[in-house]
Coordinates of C-alpha atoms and ligand atoms in Angstrom, one line a residue:
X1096 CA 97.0 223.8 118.5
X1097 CA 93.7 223.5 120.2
X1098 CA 91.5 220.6 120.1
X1099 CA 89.2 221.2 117.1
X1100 CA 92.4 222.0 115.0
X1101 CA 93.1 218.6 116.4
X1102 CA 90.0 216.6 115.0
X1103 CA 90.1 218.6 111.8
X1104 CA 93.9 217.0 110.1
X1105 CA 92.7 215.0 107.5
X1106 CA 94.8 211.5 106.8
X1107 CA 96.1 212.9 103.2
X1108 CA 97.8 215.9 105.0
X1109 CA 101.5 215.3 105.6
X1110 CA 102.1 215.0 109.2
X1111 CA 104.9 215.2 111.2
X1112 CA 105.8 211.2 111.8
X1113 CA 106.8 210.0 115.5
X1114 CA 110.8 210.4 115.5
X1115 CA 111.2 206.7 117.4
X1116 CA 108.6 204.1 115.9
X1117 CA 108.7 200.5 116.8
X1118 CA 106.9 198.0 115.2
X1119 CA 105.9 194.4 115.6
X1120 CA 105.7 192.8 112.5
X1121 CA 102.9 190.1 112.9
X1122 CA 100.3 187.9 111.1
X1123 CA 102.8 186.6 108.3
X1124 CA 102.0 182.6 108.7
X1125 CA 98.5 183.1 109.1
X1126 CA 98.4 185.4 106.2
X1127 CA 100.1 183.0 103.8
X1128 CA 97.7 179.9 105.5
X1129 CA 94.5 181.8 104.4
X1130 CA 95.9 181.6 101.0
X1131 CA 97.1 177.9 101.3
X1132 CA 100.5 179.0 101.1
X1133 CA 103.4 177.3 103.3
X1134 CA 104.2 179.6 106.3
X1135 CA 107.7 180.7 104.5
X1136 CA 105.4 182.3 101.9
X1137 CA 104.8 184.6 104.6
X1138 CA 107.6 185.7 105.6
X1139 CA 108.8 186.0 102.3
X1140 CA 106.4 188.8 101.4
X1141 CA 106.8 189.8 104.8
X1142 CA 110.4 190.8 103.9
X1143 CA 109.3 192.8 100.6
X1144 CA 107.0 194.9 103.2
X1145 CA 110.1 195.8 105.2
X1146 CA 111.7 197.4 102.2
X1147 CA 108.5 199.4 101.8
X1148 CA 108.0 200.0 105.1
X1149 CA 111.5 201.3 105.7
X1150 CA 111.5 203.5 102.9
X1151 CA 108.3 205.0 104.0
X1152 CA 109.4 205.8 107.2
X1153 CA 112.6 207.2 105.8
X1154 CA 111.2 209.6 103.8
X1155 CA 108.4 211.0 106.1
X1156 CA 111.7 211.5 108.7
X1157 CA 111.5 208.9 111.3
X1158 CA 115.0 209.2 112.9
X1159 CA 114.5 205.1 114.6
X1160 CA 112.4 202.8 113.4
X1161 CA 112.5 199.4 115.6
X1162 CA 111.0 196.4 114.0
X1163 CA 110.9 193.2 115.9
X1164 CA 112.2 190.5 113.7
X1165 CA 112.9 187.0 115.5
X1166 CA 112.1 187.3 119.7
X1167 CA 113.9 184.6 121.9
X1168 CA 111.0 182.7 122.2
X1169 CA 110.6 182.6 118.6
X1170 CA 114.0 179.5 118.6
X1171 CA 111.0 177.3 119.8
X1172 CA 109.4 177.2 116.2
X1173 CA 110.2 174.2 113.8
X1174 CA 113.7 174.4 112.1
X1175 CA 112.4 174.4 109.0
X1176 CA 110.9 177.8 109.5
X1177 CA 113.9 179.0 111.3
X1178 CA 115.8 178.3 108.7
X1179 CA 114.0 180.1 106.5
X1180 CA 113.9 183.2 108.8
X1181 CA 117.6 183.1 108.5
X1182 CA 118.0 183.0 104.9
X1183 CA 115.8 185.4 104.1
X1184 CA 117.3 188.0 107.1
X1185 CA 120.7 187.1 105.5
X1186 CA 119.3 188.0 102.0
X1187 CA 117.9 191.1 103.5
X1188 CA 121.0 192.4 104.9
X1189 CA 123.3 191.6 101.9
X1190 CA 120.5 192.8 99.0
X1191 CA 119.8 196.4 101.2
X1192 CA 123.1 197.6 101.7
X1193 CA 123.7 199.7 98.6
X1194 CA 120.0 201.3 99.1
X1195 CA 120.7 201.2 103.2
X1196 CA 123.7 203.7 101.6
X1197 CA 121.8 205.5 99.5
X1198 CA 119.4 206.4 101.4
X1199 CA 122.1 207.2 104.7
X1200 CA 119.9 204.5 106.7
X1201 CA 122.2 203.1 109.6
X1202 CA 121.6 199.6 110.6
X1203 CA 121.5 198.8 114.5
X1204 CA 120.7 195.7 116.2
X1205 CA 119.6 194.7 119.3
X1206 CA 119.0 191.2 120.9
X1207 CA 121.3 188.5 121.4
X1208 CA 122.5 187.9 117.9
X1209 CA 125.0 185.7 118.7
X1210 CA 122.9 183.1 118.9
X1211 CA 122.4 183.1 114.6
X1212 CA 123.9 181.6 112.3
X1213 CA 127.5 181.7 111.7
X1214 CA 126.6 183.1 107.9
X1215 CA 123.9 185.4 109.1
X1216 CA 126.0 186.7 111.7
X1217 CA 128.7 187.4 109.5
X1218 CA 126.2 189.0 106.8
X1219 CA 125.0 191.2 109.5
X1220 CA 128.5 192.2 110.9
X1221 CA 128.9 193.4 107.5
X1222 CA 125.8 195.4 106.8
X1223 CA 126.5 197.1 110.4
X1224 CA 130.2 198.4 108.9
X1225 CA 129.1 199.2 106.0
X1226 CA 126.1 201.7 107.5
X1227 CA 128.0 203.0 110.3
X1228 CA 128.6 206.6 108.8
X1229 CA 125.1 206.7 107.8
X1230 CA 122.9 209.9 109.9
X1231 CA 119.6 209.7 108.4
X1232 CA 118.1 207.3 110.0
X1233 CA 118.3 204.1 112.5
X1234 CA 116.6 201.2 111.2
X1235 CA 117.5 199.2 114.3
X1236 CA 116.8 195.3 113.9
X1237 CA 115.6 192.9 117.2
X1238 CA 117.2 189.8 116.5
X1239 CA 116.7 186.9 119.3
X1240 CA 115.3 189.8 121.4
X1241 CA 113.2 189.0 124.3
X1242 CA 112.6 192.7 126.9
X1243 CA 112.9 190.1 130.2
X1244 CA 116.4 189.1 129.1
X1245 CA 117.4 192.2 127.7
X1246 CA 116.5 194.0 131.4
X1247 CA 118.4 191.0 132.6
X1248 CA 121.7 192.2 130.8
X1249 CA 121.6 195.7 131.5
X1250 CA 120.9 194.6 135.1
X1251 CA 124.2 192.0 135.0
X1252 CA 126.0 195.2 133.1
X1253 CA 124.7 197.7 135.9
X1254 CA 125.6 195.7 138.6
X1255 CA 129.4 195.4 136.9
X1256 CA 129.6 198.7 136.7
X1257 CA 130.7 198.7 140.6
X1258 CA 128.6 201.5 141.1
X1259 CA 126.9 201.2 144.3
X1260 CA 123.1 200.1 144.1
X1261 CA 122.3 203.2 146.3
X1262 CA 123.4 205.4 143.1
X1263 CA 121.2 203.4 140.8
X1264 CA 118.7 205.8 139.3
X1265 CA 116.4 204.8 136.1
X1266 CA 119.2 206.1 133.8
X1267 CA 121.7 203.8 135.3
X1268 CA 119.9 201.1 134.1
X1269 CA 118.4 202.7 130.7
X1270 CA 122.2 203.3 129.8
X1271 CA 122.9 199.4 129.8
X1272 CA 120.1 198.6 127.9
X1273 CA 120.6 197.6 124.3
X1274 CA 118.7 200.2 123.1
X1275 CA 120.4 203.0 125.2
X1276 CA 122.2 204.4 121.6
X1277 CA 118.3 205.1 119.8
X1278 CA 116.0 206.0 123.0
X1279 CA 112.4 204.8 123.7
X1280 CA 109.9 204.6 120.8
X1281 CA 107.1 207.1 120.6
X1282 CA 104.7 204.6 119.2
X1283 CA 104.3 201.2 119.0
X1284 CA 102.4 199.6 116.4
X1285 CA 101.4 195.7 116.1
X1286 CA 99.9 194.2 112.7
X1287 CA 98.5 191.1 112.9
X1288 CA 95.7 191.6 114.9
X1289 CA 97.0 190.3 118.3
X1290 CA 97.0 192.3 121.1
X1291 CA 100.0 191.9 122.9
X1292 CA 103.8 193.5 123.4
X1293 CA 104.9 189.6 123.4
X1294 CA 108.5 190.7 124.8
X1295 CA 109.2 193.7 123.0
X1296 CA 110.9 196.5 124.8
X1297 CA 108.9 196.1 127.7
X1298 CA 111.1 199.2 129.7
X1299 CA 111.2 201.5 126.8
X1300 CA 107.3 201.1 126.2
X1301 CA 106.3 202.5 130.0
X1302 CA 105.2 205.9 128.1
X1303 CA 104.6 204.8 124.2
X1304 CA 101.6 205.3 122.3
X1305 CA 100.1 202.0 120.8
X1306 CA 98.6 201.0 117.9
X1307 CA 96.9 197.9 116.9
X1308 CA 96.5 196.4 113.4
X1309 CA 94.1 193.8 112.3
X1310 CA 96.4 194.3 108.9
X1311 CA 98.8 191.1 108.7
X1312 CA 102.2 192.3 108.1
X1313 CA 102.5 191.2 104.3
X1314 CA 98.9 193.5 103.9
X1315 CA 100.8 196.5 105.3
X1316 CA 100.8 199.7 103.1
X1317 CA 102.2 202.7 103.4
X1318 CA 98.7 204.2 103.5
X1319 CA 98.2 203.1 106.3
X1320 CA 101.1 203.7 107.9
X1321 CA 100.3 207.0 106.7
X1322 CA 96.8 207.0 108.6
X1323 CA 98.5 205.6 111.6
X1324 CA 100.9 208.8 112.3
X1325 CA 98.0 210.9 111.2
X1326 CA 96.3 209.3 114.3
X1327 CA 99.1 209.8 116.2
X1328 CA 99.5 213.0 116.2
X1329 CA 96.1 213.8 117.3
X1330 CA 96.9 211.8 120.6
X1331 CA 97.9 214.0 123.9
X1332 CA 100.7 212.7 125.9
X1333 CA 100.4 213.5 129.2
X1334 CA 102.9 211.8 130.6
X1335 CA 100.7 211.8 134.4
X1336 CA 99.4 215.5 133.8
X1337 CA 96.3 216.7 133.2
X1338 CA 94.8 218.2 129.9
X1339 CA 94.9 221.9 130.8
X1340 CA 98.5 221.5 131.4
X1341 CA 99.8 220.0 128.4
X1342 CA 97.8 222.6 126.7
X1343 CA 99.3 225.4 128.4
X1344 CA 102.7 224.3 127.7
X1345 CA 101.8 224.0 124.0
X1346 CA 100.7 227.4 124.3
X1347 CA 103.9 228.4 125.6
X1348 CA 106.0 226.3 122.9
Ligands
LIG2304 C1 105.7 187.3 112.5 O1 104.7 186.5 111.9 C2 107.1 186.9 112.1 C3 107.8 186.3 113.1 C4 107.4 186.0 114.3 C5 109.2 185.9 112.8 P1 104.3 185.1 112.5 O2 105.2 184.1 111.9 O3 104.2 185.2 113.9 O4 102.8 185.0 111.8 P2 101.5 184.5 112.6 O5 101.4 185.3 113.8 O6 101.7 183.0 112.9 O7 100.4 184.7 111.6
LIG2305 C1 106.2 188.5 118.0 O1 105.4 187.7 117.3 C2 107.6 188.4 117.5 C3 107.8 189.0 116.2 C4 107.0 189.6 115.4 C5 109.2 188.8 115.7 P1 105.0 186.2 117.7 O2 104.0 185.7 116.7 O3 106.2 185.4 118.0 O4 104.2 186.5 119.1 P2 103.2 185.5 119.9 O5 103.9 184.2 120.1 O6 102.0 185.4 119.1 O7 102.9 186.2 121.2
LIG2306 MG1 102.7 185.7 115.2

């Protein structure tokens, strides 16, 4: 495809979407405080976007779709809202199952999850049994994830291993990571207007594409989602070459 091909996809085309997307779901407090709403509000319709979202990305074929739902650092809010995080990520996981089925969506999780609630745990070990068989897709949760501790736990797993540090390559440590079974995203895309990774899969994002929203997560639409992988496409990853190579490799492809 050469470059004026390129510039000339127009954002109601069907385009091929990236097969790993992550996404940090932000802006849902001060959405639901610009509408005098308690914070909760926000997350509430921030969980009605995740259905949407999901289903979006499921039928356009996205094979992983990360979405960052509670970081670590995220315990340090106010119980209240915690609490309500938790209830409505327990109501999540038992209301999606039968569409999760469905729709052969396979939940994953990655974090430290063990640090939820004893009910939420439980309602997530059962969503993640009940999906295993499912190929379609990976919709791959980050539950009290944080990308420091995370490289922290692949390096405490590595260094288990026995294997001797001069044997360490990249891989060594990209297999312990949690997200070793799903791969790095291809693009990364924060709503909420901030731009910032905030702790999210700070190893896997060395070569991602990013995108940032002014949007507030319970705004998103698929239509822009839509928009966003049309843009995407159009990007060249050069992965440290130059232009003239990555276009004669297309050529080649
Ligand atoms: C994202 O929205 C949801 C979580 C962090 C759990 P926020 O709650 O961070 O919303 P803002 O950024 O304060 O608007
Ligand atoms: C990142 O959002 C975490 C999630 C979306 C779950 P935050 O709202 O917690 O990030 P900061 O604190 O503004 O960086
Ligand atoms: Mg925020």
């Amino acid at each position: 495809m050469t470059v004026t091909e390129l510039k000339t996809i127009r954002t109601d085309q069907v385009v091929p979407p990236p097969p790993i997307l992550a996404i940090i779901m932000d802006g849902n407090g001060r959405w639901a405080q610009a509408r005098g709403l308690p914070r909760e509000e926000g997350h509430r319709e921030g969980a009605k976007v995740v259905r949407n979202i999901t289903e979006y990305c499921r039928e356009a074929g996205v094979k992983t779709l990360y979405l960052y739902a509670f970081s670590e650092q995220n315990w340090c809010r106010p119980p209240e809202e915690i609490a309500a995080l938790m209830g409505l990520l327990e109501e999540f996981l038992i209301e999606e199952i039968p569409t999760m089925l469905e729709n052969g969506i396979r939940l994953g999780v990655i974090g430290d999850p063990a640090r939820l609630p004893e009910e939420t745990r439980a309602a997530l070990a059962r969503a993640l049994e009940a999906t295993r068989s499912c190929t379609e897709m990976n919709l791959v949760l980050s539950l009290s994830y944080g990308g420091r501790e995370e490289l922290v736990r692949a390096a405490v797993r590595l260094a288990k291993t026995g294997l001797a540090p001069e044997q360490w390559r990249e891989s060594s440590l990209a297999n312990q990571l949690d997200t070793a079974p799903y791969g790095d995203p291809d693009l990364l895309i924060r709503t909420g207007g901030e731009m910032r990774l905030s702790n999210f899969l700070l190893w896997q994002c060395s070569y991602c594409e990013l995108h940032f929203s002014q949007t507030p997560w319970p705004a998103f639409e698929r239509e822009e989602l839509r928009d966003i992988f049309a843009l995407y496409v159009q990007r060249q990853r050069r992965f440290g070459q130059t232009p003239g190579q990555v276009w004669a490799k297309e050529r080649v492809r």
